[in-house]
XYZ file of C-alpha atoms in Angstrom:
582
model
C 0.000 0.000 0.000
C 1.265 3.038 -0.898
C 0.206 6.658 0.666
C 2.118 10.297 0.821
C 2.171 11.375 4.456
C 1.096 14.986 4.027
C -2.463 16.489 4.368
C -4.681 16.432 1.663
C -1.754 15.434 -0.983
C -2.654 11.471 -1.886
C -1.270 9.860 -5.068
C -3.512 9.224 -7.277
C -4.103 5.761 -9.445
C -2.601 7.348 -12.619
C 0.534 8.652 -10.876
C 1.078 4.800 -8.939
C 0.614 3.329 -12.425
C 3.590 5.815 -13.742
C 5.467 5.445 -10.854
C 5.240 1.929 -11.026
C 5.815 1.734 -15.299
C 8.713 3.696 -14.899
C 10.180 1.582 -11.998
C 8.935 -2.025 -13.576
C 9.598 -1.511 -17.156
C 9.202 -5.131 -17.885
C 5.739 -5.685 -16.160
C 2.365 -4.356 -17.277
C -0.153 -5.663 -14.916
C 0.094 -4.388 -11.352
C -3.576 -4.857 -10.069
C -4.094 -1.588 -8.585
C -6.960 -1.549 -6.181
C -8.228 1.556 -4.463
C -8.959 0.258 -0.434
C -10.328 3.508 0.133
C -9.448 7.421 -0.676
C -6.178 7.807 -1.008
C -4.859 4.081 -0.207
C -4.311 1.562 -2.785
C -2.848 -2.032 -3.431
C -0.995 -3.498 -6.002
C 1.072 -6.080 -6.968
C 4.908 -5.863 -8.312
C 7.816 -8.108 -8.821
C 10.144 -6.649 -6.153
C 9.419 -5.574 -2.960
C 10.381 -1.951 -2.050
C 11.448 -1.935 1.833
C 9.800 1.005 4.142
C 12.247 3.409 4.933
C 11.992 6.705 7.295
C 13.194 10.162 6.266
C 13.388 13.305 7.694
C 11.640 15.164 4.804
C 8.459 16.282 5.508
C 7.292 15.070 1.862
C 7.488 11.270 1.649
C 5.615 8.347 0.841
C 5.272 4.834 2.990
C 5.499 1.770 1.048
C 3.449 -0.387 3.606
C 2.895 -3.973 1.769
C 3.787 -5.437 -1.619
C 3.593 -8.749 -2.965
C 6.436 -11.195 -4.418
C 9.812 -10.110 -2.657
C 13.095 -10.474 -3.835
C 16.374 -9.318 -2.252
C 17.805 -6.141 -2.828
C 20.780 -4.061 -1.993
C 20.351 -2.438 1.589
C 21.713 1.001 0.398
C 18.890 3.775 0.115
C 18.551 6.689 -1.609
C 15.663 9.931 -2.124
C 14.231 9.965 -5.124
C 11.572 13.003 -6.037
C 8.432 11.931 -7.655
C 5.926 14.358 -9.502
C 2.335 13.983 -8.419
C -0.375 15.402 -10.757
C -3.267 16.544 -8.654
C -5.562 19.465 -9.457
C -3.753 20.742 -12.457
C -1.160 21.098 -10.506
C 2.774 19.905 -9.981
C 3.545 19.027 -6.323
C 6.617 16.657 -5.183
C 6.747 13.736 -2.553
C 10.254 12.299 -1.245
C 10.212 8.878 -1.750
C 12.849 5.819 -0.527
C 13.869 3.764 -2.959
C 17.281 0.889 -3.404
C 19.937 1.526 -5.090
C 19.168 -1.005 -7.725
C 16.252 0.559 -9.079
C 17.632 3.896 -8.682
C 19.936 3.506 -12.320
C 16.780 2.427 -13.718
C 13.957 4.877 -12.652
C 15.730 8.172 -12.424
C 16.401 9.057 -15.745
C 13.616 7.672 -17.366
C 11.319 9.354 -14.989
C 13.191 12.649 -15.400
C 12.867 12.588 -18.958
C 9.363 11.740 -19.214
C 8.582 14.523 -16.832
C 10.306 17.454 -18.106
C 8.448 16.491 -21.994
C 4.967 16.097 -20.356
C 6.055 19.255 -18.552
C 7.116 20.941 -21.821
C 4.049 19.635 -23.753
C 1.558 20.719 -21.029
C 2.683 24.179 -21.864
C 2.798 24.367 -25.250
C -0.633 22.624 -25.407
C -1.914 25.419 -22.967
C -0.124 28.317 -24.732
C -1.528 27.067 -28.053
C -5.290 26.483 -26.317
C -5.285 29.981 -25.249
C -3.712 31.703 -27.803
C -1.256 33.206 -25.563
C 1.277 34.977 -27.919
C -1.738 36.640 -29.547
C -2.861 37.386 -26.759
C 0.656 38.482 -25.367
C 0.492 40.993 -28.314
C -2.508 42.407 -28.301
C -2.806 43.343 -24.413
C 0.910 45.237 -24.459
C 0.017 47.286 -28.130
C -3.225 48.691 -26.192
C -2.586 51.848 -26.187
C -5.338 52.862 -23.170
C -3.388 50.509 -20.684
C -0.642 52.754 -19.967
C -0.453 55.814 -19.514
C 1.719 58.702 -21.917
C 2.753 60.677 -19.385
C 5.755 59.549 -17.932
C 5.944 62.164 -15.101
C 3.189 59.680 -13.546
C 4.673 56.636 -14.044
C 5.115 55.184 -10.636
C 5.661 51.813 -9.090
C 6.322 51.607 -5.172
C 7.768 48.752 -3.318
C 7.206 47.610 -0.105
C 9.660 44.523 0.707
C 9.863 42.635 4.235
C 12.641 40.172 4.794
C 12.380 36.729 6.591
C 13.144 38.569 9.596
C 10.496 40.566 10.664
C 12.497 42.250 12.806
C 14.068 44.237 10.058
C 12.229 47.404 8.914
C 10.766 47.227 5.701
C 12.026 48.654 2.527
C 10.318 51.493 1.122
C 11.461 52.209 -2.978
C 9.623 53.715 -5.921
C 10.169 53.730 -9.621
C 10.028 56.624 -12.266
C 11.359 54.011 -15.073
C 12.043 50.727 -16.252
C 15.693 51.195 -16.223
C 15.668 52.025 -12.122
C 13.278 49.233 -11.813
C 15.636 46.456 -13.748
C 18.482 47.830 -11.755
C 16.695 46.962 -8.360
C 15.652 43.701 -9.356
C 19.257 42.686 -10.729
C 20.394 43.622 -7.305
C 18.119 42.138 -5.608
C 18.099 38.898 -7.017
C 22.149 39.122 -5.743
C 21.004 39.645 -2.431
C 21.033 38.119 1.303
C 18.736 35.069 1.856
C 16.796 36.855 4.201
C 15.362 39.592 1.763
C 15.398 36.193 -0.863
C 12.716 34.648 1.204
C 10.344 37.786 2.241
C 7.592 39.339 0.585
C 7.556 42.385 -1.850
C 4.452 44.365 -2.576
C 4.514 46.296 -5.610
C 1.976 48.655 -5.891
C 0.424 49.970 -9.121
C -2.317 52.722 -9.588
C -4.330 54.430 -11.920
C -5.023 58.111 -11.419
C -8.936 57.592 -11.146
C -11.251 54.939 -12.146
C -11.350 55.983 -15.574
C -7.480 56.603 -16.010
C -4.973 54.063 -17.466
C -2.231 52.832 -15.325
C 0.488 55.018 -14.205
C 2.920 52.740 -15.569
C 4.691 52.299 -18.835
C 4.889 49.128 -21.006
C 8.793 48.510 -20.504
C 8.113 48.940 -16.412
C 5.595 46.124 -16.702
C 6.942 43.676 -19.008
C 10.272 44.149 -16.928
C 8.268 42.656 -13.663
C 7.032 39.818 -15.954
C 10.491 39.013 -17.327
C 12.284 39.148 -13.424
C 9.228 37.028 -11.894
C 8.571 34.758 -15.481
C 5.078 35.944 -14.513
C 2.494 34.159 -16.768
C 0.194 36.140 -19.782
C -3.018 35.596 -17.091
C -2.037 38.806 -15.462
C -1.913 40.380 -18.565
C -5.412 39.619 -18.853
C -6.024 41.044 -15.640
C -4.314 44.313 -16.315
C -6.746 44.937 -19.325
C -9.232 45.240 -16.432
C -7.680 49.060 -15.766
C -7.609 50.415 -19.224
C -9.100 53.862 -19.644
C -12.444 54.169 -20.548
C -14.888 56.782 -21.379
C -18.154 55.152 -20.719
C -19.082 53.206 -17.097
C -18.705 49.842 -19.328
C -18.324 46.070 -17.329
C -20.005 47.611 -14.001
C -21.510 44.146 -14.067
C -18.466 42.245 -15.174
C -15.529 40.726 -12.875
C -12.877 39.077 -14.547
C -12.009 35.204 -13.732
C -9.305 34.418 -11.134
C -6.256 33.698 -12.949
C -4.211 30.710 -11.511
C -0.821 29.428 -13.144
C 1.230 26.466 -11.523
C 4.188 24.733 -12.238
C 7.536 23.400 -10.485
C 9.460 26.562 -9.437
C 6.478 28.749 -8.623
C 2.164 28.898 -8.096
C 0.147 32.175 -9.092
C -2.972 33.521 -8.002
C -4.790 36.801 -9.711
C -7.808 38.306 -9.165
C -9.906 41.651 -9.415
C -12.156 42.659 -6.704
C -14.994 44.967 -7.651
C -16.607 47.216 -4.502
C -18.509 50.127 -4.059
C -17.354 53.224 -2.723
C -18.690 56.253 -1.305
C -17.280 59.865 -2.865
C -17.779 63.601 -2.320
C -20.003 64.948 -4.794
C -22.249 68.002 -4.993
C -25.384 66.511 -6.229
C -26.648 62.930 -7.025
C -25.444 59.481 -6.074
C -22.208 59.596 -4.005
C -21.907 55.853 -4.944
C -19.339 53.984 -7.753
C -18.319 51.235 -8.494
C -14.482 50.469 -8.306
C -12.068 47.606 -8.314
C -8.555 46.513 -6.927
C -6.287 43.728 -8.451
C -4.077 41.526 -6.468
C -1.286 39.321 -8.310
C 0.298 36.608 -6.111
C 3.831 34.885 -7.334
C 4.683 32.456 -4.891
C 8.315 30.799 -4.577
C 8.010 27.153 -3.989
C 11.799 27.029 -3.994
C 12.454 29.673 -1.829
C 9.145 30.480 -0.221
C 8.627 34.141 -1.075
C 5.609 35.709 -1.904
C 5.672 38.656 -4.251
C 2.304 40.758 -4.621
C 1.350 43.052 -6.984
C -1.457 45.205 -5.960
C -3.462 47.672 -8.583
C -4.971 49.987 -6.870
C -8.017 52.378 -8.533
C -6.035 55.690 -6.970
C -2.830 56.422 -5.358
C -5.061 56.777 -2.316
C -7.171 53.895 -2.288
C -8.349 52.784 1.063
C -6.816 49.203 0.849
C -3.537 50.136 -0.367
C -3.286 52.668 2.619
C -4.260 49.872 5.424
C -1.906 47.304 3.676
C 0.964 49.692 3.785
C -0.044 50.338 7.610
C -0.258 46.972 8.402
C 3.787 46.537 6.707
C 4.892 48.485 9.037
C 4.218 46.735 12.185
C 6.501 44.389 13.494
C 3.429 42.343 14.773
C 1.612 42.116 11.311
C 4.832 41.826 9.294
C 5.635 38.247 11.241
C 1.880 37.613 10.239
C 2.062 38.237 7.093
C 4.959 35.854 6.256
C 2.970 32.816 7.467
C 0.140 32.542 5.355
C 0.040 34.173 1.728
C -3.975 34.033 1.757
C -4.049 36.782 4.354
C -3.708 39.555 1.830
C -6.209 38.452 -0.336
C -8.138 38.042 2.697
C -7.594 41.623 3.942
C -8.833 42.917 0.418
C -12.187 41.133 0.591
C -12.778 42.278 4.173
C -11.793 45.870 3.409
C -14.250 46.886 1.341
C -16.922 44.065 2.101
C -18.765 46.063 4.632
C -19.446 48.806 2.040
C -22.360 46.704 0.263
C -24.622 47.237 3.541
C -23.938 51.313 3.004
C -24.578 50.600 -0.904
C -27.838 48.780 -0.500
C -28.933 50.737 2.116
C -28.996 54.121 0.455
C -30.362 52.623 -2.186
C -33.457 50.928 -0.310
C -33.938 54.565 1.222
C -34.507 56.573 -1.825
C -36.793 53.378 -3.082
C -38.882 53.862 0.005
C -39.080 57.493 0.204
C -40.518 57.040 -3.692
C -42.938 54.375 -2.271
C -44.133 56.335 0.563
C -44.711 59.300 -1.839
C -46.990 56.776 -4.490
C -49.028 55.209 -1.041
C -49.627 58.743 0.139
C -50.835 60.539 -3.742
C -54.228 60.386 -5.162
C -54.649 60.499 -9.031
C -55.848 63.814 -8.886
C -52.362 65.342 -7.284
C -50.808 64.533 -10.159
C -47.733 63.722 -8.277
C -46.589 60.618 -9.956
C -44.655 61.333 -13.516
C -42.365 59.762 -15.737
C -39.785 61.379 -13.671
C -41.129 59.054 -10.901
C -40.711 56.176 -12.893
C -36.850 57.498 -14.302
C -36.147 57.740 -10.928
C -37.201 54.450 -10.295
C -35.180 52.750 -12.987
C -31.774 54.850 -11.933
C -32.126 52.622 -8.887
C -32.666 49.461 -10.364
C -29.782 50.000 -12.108
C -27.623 50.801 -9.923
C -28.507 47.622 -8.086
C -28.352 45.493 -10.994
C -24.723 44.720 -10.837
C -24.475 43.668 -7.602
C -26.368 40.078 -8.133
C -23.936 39.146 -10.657
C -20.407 40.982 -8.988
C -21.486 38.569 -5.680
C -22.077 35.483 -7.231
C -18.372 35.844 -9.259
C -17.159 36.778 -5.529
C -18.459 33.695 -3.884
C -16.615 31.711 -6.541
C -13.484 33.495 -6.331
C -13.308 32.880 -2.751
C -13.897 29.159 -2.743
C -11.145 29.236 -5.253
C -8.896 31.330 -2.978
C -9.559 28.542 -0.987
C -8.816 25.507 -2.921
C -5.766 27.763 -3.899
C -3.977 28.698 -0.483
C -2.073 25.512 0.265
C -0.130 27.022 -3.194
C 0.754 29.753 -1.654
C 2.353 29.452 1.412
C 5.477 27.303 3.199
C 4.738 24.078 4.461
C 4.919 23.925 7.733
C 2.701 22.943 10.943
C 2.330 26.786 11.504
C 1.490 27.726 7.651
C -1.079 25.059 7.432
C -2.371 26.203 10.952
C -2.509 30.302 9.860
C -4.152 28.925 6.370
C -7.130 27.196 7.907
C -8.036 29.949 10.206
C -7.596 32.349 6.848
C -9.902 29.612 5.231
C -12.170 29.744 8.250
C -12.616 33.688 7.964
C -12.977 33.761 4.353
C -16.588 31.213 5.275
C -17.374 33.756 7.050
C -16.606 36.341 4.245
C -18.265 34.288 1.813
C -21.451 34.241 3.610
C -21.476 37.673 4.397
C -21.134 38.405 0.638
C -24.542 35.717 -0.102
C -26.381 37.480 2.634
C -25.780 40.973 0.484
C -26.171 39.137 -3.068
C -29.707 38.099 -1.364
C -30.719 41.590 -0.137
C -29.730 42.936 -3.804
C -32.061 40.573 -5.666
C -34.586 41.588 -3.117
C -33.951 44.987 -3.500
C -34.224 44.690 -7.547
C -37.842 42.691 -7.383
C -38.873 45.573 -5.052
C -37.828 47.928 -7.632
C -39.735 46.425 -10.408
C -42.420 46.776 -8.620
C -42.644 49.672 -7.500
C -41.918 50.721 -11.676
C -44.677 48.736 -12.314
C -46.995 50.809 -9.752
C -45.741 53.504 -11.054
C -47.168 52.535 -14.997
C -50.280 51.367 -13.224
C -50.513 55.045 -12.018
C -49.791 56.860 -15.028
C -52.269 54.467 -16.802
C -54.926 54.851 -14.302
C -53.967 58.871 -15.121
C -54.305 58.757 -18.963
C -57.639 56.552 -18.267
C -59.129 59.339 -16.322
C -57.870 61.792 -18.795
C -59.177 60.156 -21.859
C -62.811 59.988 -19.916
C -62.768 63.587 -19.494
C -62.044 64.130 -22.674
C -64.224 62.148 -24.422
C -67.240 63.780 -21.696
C -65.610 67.573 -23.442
C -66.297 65.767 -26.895
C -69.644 64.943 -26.021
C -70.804 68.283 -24.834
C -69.012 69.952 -27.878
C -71.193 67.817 -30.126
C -73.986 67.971 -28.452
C -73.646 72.278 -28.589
C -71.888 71.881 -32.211
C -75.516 70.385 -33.243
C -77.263 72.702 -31.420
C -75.507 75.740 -33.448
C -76.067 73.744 -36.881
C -79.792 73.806 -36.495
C -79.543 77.725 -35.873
C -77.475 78.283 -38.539
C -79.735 76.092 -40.607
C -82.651 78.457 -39.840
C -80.679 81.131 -40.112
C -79.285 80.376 -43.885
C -83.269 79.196 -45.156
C -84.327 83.215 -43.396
C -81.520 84.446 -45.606
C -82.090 82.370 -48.615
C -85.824 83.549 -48.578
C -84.598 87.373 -48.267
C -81.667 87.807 -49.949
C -83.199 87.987 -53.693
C -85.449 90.214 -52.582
C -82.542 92.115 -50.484
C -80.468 92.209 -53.823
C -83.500 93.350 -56.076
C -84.310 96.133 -53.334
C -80.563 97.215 -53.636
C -80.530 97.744 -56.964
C -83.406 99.528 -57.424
C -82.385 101.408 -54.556
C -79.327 102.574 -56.137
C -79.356 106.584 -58.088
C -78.220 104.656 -60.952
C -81.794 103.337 -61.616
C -85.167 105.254 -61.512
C -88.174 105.854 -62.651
C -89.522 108.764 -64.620
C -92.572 109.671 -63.133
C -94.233 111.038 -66.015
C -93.510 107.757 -68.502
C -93.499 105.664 -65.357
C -90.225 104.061 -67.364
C -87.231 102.486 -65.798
C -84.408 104.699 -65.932
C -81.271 103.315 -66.035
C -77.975 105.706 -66.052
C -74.829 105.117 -68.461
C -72.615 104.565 -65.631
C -74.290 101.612 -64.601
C -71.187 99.591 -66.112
C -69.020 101.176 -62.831
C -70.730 98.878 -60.366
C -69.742 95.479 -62.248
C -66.243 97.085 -62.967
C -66.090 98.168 -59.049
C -68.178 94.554 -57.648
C -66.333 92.210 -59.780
C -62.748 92.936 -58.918
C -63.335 93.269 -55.741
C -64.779 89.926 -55.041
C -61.517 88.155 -56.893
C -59.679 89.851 -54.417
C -61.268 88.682 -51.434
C -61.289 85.167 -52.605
C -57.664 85.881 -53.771
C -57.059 86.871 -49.872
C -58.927 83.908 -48.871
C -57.107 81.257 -50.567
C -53.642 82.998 -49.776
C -54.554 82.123 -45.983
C -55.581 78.605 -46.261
C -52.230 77.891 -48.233
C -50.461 79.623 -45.820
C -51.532 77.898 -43.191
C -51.233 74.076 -44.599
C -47.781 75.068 -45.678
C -46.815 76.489 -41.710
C -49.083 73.262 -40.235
C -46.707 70.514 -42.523
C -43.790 72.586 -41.064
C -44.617 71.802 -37.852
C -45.250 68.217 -38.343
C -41.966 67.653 -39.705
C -39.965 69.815 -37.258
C -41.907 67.305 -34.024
C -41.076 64.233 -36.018
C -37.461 65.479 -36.376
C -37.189 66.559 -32.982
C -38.728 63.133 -31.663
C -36.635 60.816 -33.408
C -33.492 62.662 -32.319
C -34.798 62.750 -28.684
C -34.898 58.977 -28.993
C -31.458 58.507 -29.860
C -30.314 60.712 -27.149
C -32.422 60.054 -24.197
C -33.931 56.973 -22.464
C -37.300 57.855 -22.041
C -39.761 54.342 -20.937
C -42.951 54.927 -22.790
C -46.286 53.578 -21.325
């Protein structure tokens, strides 16, 4: 039976079977049987004797099956153990004899599965395309290099020791460092280094250049995954991705483990009028040492004044934390979550306020007020959407964190008092995680609440145009009911004047000087200048009909303008605005 004394850290049947191909060339059945998790059985032709060792990595051969003799001498032999997508290594005890014949063959296969593994997983991901496009973007980094700016916080082994404080204007200053560095004691080998990045606001690229970054990448062989998470801080010119948090990025492999994420929180501002509330984010890249132990971190922060970069540069500084710190390597990316956590209570809750101040003012308005408007209803959906991206930012947290998890044996020594500091880290990051469900719940809450109260809100202004229509059509009524009534005067009134006006027109003519009557013929008279009433009459009346049909054109032509000018004026209203229609 074979089983690797370390927590959690159990070969599995595919590495036995390798192990056992590589040592037992000449044999391919070993009837592997799986007792229970982690322990197995299995027949071979030569017994391998149990052995003690003071590594803390090693594996117990407890019982195999046909024995032959074998040279006493004993040496350690490193095995690779594939678990998790990940490389860890077990000390293992084996004779001398087999040594000659397992080493190199194992070696060899290792370092091309190793080599294949990353081809196939540079090719999968397209990695060099992807290598070029994030470093041409030109709104990553910034042009000014008056703020280009990298600071450095490093803590040796020792505690003891103060930290190191150094910042970077250019890549050159920051290559020198690191060349130095590298050169340096064993103390300051095996410490931690923050490097901290920033952008000048949310908005902002980074203040760094392209040469400063890729120069960190080349010292720490830093994989293209935190790349990926640096596109996360471009500049931008719209609020784009509120609702989007990038996956963790993990990398692992025989010299070092790596752990990247970005952490989107809300955070209250100073402003003059409207919400005080955004929405920004922090990145924290994690290179861990497995040969030396150190843990670098690289921390991008949304200003040079963000709140967790300003408690994490406190908390170097004490001699207490410092010693801390250097235990466990989940404790930063613990801090981070627990920083800003809180601040989704404040965000929710001055959200909730303003919905229930709108509520109170529908339950406490009758239709006739006229109280409720579409700005009601704008205001309205300016909360839900402010609350929209919080459903989806929490459920990517709760993931991240049971990653972190799964993640932080990877990132620390092992020892008794790492593994101790990691599982209380573990244990508070529960207790983050749940905290972080309880908001996610109260959002979605929150966001049903909100659609509800929209929807009382169309409910009202329906109920409104109802009422209004009804009125209306009650005006329509009486107008047509008055409208008739003045058609049947008029109607009299035209048959009176029909019946009159020949005799009107007759009695006008006759009444004019320019007819008489002779009284002694008892003729009709008529004068010669008769001729100058037509010539007067008839021009005149073309002229007022002229006048007449001048208006009525004059008015269609200003009525179309006005038509066109609205439609115009509405479609550009609905490329510019977002007004809800009913």
């Amino acid at each position: 039976m074979i089983r690797q004394q370390t927590k959690k850290r159990y070969l599995n049947r595919r590495g036995l079977l390798a192990f056992l191909q590589a040592t037992f060339p000449d044999c391919k059945n070993f009837r592997i049987i799986e007792i229970k998790d982690g322990y197995y059985t299995f027949e071979a032709p030569r017994d391998l004797t149990e052995r003690s060792t003071k590594s803390e990595h090693h594996v117990s051969l407890l019982r195999q099956t046909q024995t032959t003799n074998h040279s006493p001498q004993i040496y350690r032999l490193c095995t690779v153990v594939h678990k998790c997508n990940q490389v860890t290594f077990g000390a293992m005890e084996i004779p001398s004899t087999f040594r000659t014949r397992f080493y190199p063959a194992m070696s060899a296969n290792t370092n091309l599965e190793t080599h294949s593994l990353l081809q196939i997983c540079s090719l999968a991901l397209s990695k060099p395309q992807s290598l070029t496009q994030v470093l041409s973007n030109k709104t990553l980094f910034s042009n000014s290099e008056k703020k280009h700016l990298i600071e450095l916080i490093g803590i040796e082994a020792d505690a003891s020791h103060n930290p190191r404080n150094t910042t970077f204007r250019n890549a050159a200053d920051l290559a020198d460092y690191l060349h130095d560095n590298g050169q340096s004691s064993v103390a300051r080998r095996c410490g931690i280094d923050v490097y901290f990045l920033h952008q000048q606001h949310t908005w902002a690229p980074l203040n760094a250049s392209r040469d400063m970054i890729t120069t960190l990448m080349d010292h720490y062989n830093i994989s293209c995954g935190f790349l990926q998470m640096l596109v996360c801080f471009r500049a931008r010119y719209l609020p784009t991705e509120e609702g989007f948090t990038a996956p963790p990025r993990m990398a692992s492999g025989i010299k070092q483990s790596e752990f990247g994420w970005v952490y989107k929180y809300p955070e209250k501002k100073k402003v003059e009028s409207g919400s005080p509330w955004v929405i920004r984010q922090t990145g924290v890249y994690h290179i861990f040492s497995t040969e030396t132990g150190k843990s670098t971190y690289i921390v991008l922060s949304p200003s040079p004044d963000a709140k967790f970069k300003m408690n994490l540069q406190k908390v170097l500084r004490e001699h207490s934390f410092r010693s801390t710190l250097l235990l466990s390597g989940m404790l930063v990316h613990s801090m981070l979550m627990s920083t800003h956590l809180g601040e989704w209570r404040d965000y929710l809750t001055y959200h909730e306020s303003l919905l229930l101040k709108l509520d109170m003012k529908f339950d406490c308005t009758d239709l006739e007020d006229q109280l409720v408007s579409f700005d009601s209803l704008k205001e309205i959906r300016i909360i839900e959407k402010e609350i929209l991206p919080v459903d989806s930012l929490l459920a990517s947290f709760d993931e991240l964190v049971q990653d972190l998890q799964q993640a932080g044996s990877r990132l620390s020594v092992n020892s008794d008092d790492a593994r101790n500091a990691n599982s209380a880290v573990r244990q508070c990051l529960e207790e983050v995680r749940k905290e972080a469900m309880s908001y996610r719940t109260r959002a979605v809450y929150l966001r049903k609440r909100a659609q509800l109260s929209a929807q009382t809100v169309l409910d009202s202004l329906n109920l409104e145009f109802q009422q209004l229509a009804k009125g209306q059509s009650q005006n329509t009524i009486e107008m047509a009911r008055s409208s008739r009534e003045d058609s049947v005067a008029i109607r009299a009134i035209t048959l009176v004047t029909s019946f009159y006006l020949p005799f009107s027109f007759v009695a006008t003519m006759f009444g004019m000087n320019l007819v008489d009557f002779d009284s002694d013929t008892r003729d009709l008279l008529v004068s010669r200048q008769l001729w100058l009433y037509f010539v007067i009459s008839i021009p005149l009346t073309v002229i007022t009909l002229a006048c007449w049909r001048w208006r009525v054109q004059t008015y269609q032509r200003s009525f179309l303008n006005n038509e066109t000018n609205t439609a115009k004026s509405a479609k550009s209203l609905d490329n510019t605005s977002h007004i809800e229609m009913v």
